[in-house]
Coordinates of N, CA and C and ligand atoms in Angstrom, one line a residue:
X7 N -56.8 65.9 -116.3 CA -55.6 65.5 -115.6 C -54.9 66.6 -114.9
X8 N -54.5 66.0 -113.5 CA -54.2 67.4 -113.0 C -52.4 68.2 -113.5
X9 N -52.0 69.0 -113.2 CA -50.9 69.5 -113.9 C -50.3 70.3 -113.2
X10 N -48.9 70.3 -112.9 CA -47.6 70.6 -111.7 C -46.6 71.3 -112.9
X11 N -46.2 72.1 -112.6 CA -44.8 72.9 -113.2 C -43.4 72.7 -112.1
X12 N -42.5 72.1 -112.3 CA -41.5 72.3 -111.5 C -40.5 73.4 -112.0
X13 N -40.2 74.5 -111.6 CA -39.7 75.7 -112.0 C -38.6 75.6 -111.1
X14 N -37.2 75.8 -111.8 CA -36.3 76.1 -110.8 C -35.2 77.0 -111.6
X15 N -34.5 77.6 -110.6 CA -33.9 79.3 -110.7 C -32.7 79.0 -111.5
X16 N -31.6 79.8 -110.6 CA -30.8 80.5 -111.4 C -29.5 79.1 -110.9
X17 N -28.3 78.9 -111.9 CA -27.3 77.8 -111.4 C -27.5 76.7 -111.3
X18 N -29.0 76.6 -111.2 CA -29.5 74.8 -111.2 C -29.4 73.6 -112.3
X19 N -29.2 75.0 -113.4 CA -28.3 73.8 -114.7 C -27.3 73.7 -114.7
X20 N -26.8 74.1 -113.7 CA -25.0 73.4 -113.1 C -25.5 72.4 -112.3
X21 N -26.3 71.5 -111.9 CA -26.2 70.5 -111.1 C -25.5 69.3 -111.7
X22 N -25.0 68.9 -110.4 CA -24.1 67.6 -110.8 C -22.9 68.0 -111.6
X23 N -22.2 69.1 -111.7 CA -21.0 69.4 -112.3 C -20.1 69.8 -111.9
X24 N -20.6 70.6 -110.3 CA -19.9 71.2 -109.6 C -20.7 71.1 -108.2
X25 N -19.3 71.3 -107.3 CA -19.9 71.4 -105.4 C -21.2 70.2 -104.9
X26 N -20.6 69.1 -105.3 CA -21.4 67.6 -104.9 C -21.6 67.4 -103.9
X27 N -21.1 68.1 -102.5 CA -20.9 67.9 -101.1 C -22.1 69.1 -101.0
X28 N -22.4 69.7 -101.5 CA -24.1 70.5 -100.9 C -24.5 70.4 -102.3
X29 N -24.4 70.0 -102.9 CA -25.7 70.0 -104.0 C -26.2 68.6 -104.7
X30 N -25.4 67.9 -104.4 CA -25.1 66.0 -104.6 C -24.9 66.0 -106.2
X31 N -24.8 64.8 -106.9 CA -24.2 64.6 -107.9 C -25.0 64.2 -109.4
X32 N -26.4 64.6 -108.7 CA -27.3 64.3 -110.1 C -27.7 65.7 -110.5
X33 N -27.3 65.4 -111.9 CA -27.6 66.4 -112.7 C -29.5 66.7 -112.6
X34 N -30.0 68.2 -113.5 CA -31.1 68.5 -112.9 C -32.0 67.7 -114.1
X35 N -31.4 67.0 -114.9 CA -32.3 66.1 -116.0 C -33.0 64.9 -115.0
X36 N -31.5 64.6 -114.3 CA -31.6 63.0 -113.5 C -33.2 63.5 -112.5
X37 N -32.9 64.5 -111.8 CA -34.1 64.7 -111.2 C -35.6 64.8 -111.6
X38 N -35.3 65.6 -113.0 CA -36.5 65.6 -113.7 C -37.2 64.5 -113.9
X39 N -36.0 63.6 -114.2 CA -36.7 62.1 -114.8 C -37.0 61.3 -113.7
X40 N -36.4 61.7 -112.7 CA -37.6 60.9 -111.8 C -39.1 61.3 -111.4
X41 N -38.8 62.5 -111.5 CA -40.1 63.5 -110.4 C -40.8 62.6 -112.1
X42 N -40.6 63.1 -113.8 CA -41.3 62.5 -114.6 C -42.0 61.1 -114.3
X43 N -41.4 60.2 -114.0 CA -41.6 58.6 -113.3 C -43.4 59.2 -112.3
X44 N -42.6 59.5 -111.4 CA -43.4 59.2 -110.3 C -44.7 60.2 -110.7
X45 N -45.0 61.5 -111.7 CA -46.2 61.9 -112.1 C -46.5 61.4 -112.8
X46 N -46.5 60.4 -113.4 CA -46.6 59.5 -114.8 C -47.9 58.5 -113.8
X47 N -46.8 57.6 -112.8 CA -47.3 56.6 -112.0 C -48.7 57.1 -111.4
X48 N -48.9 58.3 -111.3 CA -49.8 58.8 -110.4 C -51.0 59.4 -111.2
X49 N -50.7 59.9 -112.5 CA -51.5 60.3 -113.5 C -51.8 61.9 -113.2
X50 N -50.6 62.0 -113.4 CA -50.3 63.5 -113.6 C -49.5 64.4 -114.3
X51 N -49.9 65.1 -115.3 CA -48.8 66.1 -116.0 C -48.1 66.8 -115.6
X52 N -46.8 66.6 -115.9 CA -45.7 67.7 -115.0 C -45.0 68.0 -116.2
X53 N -44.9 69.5 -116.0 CA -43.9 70.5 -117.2 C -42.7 70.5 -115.8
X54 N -41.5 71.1 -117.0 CA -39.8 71.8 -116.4 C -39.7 72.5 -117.0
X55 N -39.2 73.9 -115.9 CA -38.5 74.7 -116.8 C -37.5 75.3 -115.9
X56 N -36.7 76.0 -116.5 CA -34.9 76.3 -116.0 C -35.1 77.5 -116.4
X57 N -34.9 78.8 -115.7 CA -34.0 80.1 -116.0 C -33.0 80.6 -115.4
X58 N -31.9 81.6 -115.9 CA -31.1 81.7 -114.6 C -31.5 83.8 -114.5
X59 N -33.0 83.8 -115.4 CA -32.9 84.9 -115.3 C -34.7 85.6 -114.5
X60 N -34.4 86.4 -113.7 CA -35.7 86.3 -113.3 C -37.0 87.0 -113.5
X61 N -37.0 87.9 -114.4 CA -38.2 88.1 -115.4 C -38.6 86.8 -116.0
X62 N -38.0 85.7 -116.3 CA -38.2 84.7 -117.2 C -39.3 84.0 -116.0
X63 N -38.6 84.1 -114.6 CA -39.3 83.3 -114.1 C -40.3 84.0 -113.4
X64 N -40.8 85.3 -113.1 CA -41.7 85.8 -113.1 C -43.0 85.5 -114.4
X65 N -42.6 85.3 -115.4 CA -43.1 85.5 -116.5 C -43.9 83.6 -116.3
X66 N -43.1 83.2 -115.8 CA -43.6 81.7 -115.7 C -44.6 81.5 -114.7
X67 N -44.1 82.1 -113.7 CA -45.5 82.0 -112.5 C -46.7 82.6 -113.0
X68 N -46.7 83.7 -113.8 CA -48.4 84.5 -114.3 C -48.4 83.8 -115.3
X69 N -48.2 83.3 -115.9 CA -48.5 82.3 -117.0 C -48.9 81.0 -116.3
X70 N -48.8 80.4 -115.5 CA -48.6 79.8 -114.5 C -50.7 79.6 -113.9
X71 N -51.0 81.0 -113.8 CA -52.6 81.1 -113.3 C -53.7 80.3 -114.4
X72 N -54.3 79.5 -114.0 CA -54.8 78.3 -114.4 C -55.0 77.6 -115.4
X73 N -53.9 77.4 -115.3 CA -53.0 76.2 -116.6 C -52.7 75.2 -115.5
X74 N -52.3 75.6 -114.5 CA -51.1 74.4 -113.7 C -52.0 74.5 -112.2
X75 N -52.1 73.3 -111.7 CA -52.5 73.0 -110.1 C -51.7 73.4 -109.0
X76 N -50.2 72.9 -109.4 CA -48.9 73.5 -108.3 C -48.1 73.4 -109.2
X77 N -47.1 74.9 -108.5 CA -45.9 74.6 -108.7 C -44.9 74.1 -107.8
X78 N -44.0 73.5 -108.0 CA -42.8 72.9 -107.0 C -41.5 74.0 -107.4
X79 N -41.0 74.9 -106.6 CA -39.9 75.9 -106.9 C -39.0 75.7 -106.2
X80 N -38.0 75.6 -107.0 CA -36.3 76.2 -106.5 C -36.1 77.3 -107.2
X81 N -36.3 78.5 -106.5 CA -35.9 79.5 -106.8 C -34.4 80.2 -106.8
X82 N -33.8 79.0 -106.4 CA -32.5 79.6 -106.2 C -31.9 80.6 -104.8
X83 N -31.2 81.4 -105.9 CA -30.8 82.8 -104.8 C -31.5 83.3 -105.0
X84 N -32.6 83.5 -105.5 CA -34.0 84.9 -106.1 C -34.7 84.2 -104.8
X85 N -34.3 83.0 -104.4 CA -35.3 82.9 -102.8 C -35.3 84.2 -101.8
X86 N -33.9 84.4 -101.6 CA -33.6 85.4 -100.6 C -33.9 86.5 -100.9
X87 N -34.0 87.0 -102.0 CA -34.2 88.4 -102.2 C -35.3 89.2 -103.4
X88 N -36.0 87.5 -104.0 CA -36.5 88.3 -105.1 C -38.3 88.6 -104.9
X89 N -38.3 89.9 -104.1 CA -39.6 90.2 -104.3 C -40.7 90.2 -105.7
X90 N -39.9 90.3 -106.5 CA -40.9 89.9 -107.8 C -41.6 88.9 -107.8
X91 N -40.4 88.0 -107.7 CA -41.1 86.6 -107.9 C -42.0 86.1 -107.2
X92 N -41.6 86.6 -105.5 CA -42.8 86.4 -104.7 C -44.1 87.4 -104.9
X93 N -44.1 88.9 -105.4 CA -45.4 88.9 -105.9 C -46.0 88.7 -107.2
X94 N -45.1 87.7 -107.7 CA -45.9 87.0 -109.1 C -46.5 85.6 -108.0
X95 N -46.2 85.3 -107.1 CA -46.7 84.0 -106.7 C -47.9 84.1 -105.8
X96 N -47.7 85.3 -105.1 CA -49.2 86.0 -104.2 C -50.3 86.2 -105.3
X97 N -50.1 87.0 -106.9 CA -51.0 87.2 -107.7 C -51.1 85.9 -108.4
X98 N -50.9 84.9 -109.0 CA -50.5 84.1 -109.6 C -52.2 82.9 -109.0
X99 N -52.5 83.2 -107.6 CA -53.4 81.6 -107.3 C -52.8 80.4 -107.4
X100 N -51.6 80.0 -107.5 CA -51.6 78.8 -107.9 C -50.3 78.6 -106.5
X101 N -50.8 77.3 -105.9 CA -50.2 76.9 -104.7 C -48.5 76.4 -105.1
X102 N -47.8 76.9 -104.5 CA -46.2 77.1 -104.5 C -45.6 76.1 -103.7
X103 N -44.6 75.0 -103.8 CA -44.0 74.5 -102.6 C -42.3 74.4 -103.5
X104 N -42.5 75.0 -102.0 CA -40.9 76.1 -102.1 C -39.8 74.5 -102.2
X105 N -39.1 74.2 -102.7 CA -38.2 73.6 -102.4 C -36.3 74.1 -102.1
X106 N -35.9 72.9 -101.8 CA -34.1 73.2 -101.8 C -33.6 72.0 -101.8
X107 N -32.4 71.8 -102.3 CA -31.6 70.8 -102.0 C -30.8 70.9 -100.9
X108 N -30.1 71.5 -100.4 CA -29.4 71.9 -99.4 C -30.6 72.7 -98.1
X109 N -29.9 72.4 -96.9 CA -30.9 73.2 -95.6 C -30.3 74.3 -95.8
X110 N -31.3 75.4 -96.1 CA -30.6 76.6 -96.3 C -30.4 76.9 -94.6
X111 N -31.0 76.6 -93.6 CA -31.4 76.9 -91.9 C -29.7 76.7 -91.8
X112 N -29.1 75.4 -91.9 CA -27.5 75.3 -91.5 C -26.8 75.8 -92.4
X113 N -26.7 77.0 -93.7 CA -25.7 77.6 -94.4 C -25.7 78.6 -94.0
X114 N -25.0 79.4 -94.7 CA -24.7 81.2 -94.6 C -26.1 81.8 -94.4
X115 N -25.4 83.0 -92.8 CA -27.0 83.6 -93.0 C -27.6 84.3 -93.9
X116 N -26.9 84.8 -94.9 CA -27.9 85.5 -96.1 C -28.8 84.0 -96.7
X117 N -28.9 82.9 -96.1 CA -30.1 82.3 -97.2 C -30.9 81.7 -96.0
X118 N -30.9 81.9 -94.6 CA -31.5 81.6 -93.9 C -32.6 81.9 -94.3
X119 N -33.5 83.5 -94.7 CA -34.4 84.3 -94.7 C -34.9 83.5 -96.3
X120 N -36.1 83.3 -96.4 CA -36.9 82.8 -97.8 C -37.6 84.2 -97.8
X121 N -37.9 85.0 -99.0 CA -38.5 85.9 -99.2 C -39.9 85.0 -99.6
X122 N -40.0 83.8 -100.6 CA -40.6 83.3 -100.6 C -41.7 82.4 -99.9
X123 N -40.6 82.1 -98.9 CA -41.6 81.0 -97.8 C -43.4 81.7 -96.8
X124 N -43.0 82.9 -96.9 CA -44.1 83.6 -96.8 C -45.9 83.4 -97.7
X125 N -45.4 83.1 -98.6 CA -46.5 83.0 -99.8 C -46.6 82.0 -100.7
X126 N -45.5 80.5 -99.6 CA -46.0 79.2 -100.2 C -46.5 78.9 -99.7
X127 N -47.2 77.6 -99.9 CA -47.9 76.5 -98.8 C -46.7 75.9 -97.8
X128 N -45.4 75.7 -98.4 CA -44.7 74.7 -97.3 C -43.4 74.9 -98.1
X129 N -42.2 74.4 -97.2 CA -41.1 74.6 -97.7 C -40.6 73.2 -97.4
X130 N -39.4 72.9 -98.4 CA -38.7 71.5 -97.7 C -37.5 72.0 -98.5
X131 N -36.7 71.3 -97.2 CA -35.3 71.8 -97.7 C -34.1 70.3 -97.1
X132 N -32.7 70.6 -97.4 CA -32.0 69.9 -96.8 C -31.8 68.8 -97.8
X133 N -32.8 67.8 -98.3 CA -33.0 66.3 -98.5 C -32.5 66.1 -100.1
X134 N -31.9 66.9 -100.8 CA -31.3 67.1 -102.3 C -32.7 66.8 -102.9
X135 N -32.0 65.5 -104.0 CA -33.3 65.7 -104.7 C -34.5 65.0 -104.2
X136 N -34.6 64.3 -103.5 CA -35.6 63.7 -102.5 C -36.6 65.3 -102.1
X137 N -36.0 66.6 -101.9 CA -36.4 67.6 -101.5 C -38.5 67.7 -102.8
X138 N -37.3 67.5 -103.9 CA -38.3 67.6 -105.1 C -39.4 66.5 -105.0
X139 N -38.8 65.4 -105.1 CA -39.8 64.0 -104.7 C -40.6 64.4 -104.0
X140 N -40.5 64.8 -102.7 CA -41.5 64.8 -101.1 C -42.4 66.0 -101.5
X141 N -41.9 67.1 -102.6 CA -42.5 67.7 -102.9 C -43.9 67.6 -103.6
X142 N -44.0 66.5 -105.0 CA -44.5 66.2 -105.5 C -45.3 65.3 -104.8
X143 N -44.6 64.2 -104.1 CA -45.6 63.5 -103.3 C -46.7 64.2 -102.0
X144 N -46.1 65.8 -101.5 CA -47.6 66.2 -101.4 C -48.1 66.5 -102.1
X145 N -47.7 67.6 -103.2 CA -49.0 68.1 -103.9 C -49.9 67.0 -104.8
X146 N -49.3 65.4 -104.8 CA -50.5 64.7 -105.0 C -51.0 63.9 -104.1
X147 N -50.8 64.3 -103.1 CA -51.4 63.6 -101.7 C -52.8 65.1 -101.8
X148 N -52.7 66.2 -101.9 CA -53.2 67.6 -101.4 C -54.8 66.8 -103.2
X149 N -53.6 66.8 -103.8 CA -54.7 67.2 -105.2 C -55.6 65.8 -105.7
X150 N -55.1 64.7 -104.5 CA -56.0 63.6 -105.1 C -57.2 63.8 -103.4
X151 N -57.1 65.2 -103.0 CA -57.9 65.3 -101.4 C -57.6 64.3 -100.4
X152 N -56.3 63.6 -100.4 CA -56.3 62.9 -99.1 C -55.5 63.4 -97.9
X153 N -55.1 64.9 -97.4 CA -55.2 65.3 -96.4 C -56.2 65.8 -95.4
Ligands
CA2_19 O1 -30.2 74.5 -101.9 C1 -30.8 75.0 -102.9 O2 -31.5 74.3 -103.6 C2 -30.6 76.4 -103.3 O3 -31.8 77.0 -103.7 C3 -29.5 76.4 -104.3 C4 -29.1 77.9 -104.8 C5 -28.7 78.7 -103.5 O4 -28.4 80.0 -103.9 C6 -29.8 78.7 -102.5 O5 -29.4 79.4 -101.4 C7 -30.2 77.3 -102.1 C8 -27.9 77.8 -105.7 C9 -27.9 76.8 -106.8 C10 -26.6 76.7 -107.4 O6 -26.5 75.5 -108.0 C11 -25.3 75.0 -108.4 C12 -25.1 73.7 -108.7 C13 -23.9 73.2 -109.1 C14 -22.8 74.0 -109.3 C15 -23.0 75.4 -109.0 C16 -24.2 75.9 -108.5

């Protein structure tokens, strides 16, 4: 069965507690349990995991090399600046799709720039948690070969 990690950064276990107007109002469980739903439906294993620290999440992407088919990431603020993480994801093999809840393109320019988007397959942003959904619905569009 194939197998997805959704990994997401630093703050994101404040969802839904705070700043609803760019981050919306479901908590990061609410989202888990859907993205769970729809890998289930599909026949696919999906792990979560949360850090707000970024060794942890370095440590997840090389652990990460072939155990898991994709990861789906919110990297947070480590998007903009964390070269680690991005070369845990260049060494790592394992196909990345960058996510966001918010368009980072219409906020502050320090998050215009993805350090990350370089060394994923694809980015989606803007769509909250829908961001994560569309996520998952490619990489099982990609991993059942119908692109
Ligand atoms: O839009 C996204 O998903 C971000 O990755 C979220 C990060 C931000 O630094 C990126 O630029 C864009 C911040 C997550 C903070 O999440 C919170 C949620 C509720 C309350 C406080 C923070």
């Amino acid at each position: 069965m194939p197998k997805i990690l959704v990994l997401n950064g630093p703050n994101l276990n404040m969802l839904g507690t705070r700043e609803p107007e760019i981050y919306g109002s479901l908590t990061l469980n609410d989202i888990n349990n859907r993205l769970q739903k729809k890998a289930a439906a599909a026949g696919i294993d999906i792990d979560f995991m949360q850090s707000n620290h970024e060794g942890v999440l370095v440590d997840e992407v090389q652990a990460a090399r072939g155990k898991y088919d994709y990861i789906i990431l919110n990297a947070g603020a480590f998007t903009h600046y964390s070269i680690a993480i991005r070369d845990a994801i260049s060494a790592a093999c394992v196909p990345v799709i960058e996510v966001h809840l918010s368009n980072i393109h219409q906020r502050e320019e320090f998050r215009h720039n993805s350090v990350i988007a370089p060394v994923a397959v694809g980015q989606i942003c803007g769509l909250g948690a829908e961001s994560y959904l569309a996520a998952l619905e490619a990489a099982i569009i990609k991993l059942n070969g119908h692109d």
